[in-house]
mmCIF file of C-alpha atoms and ligand atoms in Angstrom:
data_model
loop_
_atom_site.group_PDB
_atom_site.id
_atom_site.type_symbol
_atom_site.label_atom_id
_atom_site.label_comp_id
_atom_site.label_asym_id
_atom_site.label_seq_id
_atom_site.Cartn_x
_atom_site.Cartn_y
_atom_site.Cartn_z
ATOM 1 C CA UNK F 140 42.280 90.145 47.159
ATOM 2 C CA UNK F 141 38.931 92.103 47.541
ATOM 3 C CA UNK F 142 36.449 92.347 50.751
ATOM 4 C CA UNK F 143 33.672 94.177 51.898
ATOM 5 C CA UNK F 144 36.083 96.351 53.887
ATOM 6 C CA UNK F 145 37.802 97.545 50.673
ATOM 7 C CA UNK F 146 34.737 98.936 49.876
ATOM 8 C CA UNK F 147 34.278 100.445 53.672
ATOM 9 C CA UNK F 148 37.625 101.937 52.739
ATOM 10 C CA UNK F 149 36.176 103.763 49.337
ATOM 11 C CA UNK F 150 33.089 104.523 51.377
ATOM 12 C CA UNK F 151 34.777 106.541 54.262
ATOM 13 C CA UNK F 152 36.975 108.269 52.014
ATOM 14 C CA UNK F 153 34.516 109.525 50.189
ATOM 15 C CA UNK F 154 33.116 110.732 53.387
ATOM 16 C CA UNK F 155 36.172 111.916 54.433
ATOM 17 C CA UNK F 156 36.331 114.094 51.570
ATOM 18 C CA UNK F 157 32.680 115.541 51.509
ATOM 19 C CA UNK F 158 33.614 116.851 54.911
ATOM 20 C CA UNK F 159 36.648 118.401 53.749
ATOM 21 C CA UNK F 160 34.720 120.453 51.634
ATOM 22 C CA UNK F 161 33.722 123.234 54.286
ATOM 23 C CA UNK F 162 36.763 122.925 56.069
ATOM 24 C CA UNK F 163 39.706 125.171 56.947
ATOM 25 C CA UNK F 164 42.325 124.663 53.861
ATOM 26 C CA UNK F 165 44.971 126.086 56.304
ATOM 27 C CA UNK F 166 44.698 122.308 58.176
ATOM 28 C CA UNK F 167 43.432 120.022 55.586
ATOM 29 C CA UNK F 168 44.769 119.757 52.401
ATOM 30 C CA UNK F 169 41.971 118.307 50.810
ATOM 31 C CA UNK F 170 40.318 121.446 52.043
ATOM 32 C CA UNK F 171 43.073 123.928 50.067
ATOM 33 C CA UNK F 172 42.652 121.650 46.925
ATOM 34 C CA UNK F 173 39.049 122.469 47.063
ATOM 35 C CA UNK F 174 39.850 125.483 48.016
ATOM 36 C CA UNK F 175 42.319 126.040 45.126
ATOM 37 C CA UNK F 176 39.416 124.958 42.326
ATOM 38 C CA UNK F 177 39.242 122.162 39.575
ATOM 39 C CA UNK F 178 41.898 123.179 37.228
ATOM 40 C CA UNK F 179 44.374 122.628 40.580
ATOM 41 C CA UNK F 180 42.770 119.302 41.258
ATOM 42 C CA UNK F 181 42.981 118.463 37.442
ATOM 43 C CA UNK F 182 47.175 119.318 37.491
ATOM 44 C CA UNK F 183 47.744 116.809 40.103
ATOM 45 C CA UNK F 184 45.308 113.968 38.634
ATOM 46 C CA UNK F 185 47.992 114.774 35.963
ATOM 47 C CA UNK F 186 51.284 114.699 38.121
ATOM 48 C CA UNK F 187 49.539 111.383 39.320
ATOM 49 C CA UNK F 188 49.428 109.996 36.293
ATOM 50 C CA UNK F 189 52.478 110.279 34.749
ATOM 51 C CA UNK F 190 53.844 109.233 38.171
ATOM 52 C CA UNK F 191 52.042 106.062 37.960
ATOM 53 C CA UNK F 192 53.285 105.822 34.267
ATOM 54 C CA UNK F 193 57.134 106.160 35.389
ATOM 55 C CA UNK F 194 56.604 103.739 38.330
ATOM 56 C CA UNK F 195 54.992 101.324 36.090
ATOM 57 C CA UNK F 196 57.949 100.814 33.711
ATOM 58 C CA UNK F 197 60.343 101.018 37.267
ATOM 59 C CA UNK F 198 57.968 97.631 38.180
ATOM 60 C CA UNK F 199 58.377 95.915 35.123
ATOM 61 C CA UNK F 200 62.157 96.149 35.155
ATOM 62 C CA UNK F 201 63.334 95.938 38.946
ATOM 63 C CA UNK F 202 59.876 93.779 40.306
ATOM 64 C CA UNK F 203 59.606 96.436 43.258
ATOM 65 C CA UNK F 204 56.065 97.139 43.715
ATOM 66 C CA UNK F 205 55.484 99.666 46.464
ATOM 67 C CA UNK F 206 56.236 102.632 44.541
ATOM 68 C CA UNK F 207 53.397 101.571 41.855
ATOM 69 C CA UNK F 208 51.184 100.825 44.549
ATOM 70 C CA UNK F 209 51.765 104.380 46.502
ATOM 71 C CA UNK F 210 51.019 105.881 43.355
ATOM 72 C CA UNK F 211 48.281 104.611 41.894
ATOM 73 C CA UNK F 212 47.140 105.290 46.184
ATOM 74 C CA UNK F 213 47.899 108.723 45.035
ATOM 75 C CA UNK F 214 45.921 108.739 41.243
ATOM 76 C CA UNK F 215 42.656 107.245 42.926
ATOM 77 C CA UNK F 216 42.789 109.452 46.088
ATOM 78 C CA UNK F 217 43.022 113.122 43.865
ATOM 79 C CA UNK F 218 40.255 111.617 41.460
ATOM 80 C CA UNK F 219 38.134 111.119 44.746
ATOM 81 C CA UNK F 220 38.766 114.299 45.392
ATOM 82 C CA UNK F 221 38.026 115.531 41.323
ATOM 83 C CA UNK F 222 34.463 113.414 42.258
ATOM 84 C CA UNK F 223 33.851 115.286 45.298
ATOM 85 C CA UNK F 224 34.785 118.968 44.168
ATOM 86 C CA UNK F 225 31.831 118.046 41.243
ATOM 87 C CA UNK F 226 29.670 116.311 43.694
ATOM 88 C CA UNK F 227 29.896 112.993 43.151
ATOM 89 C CA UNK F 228 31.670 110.253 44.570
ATOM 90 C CA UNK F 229 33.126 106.660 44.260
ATOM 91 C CA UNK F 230 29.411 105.433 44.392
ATOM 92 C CA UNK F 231 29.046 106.141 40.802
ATOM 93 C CA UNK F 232 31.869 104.971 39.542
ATOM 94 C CA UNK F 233 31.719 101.176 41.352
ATOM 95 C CA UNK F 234 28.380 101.011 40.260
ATOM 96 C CA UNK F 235 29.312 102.097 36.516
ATOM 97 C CA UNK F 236 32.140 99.176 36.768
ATOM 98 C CA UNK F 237 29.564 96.693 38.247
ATOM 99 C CA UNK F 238 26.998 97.459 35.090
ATOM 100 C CA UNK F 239 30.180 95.611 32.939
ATOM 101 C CA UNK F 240 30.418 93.393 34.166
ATOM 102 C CA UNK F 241 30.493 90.401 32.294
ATOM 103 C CA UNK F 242 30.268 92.562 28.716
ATOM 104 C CA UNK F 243 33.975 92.612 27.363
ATOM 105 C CA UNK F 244 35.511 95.044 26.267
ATOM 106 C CA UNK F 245 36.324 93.718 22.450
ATOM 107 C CA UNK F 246 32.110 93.016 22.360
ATOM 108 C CA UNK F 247 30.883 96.900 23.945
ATOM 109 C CA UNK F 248 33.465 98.250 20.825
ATOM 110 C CA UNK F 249 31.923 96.278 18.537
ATOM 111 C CA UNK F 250 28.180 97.064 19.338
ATOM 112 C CA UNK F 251 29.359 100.915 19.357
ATOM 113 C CA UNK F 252 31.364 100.703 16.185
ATOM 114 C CA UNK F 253 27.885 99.179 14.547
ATOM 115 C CA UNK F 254 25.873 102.013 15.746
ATOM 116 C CA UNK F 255 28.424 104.787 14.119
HETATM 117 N N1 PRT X 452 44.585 109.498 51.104
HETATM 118 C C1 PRT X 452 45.015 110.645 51.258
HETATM 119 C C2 PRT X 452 46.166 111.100 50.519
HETATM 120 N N2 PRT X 452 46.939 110.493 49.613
HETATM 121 C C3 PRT X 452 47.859 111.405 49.245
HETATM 122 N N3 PRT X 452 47.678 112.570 49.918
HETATM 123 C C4 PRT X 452 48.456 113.808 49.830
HETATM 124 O O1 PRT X 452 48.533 114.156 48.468
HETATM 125 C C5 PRT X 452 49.707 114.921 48.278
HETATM 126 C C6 PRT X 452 50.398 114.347 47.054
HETATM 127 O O2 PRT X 452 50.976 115.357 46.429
HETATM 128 P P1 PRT X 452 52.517 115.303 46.053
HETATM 129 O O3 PRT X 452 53.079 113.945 46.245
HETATM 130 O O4 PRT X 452 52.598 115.887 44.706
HETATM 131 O O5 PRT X 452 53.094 116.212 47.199
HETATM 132 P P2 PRT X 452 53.315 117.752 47.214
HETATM 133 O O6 PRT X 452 54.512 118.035 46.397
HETATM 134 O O7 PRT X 452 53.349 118.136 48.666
HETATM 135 O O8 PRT X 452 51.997 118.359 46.513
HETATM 136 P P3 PRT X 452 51.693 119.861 46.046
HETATM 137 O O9 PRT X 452 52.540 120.824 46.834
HETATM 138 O O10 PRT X 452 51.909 119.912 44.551
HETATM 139 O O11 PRT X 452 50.211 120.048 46.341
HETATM 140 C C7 PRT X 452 50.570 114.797 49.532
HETATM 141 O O12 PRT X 452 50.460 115.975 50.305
HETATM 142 C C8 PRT X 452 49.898 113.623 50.265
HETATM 143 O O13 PRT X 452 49.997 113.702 51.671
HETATM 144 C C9 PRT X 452 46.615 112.412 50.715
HETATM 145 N N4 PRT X 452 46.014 113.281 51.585
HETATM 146 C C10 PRT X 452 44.921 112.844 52.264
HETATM 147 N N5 PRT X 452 44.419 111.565 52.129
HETATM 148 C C11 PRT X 452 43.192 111.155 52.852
HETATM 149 O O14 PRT X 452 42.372 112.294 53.008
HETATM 150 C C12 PRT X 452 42.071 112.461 54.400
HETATM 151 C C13 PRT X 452 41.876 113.931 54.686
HETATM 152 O O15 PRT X 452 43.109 114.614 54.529
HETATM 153 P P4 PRT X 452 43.242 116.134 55.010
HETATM 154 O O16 PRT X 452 42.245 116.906 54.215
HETATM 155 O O17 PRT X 452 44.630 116.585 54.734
HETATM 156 O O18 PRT X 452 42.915 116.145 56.463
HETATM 157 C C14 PRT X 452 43.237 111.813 55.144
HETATM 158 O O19 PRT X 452 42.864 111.412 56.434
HETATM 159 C C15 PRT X 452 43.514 110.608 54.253
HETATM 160 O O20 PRT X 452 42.591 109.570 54.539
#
């Protein structure tokens, strides 16, 4: 279930990490991933993903749940943090999503596969 406060959540993290971006990486690690550059930040989107791959096929056989949910935590947090290092944030994204709505998928592939 979805509330305003979800979105509070989205919207402090992003401030969160806009601060982190001039601080000391030696006590933030959102600060050394910034600090370390995009191709770092881009390795652990990857690590992420494959983790939430692995913990996805754990769900569908043993119905435990946590572990997806930690890390798909852990997939949107380090794209946050992609967003941030190329100064933009979840804003962008959430207001991408709410342009489709109501535009399904099968009909947006259909209008593009016309145009090509
Ligand atoms: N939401 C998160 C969050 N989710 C995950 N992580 C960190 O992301 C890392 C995940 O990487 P791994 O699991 O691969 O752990 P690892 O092996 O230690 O990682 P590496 O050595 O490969 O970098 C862990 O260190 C987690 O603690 C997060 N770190 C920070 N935040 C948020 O960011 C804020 C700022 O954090 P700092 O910059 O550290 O103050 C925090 O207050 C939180 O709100």
């Amino acid at each position: 279930m979805s509330n305003s406060s979800d979105l509070d959540t989205l919207q402090q993290l992003d401030a969160t990490l806009a601060q982190r971006r001039n601080a000391d990486p030696a006590e933030s690690y959102v600060a050394s991933l910034h600090h370390k550059g995009l191709n770092k930040i881009l390795e652990k989107i990857g690590e992420e993903a494959t983790e939430v791959i692995l913990a996805a096929k754990d769900a569908e056989r043993s119905r435990q749940r946590d572990e997806l949910v930690g890390e798909v935590a852990d997939l949107w947090f380090h794209s946050l943090v992609m967003l941030s290092h190329l100064d933009l944030s979840s804003t962008e994204v959430l207001a991408c999503l709410r342009q489709r709505f109501g535009l399904s998928g099968l009909a947006e592939k259909a209008a593009r596969t016309q145009q090509d």
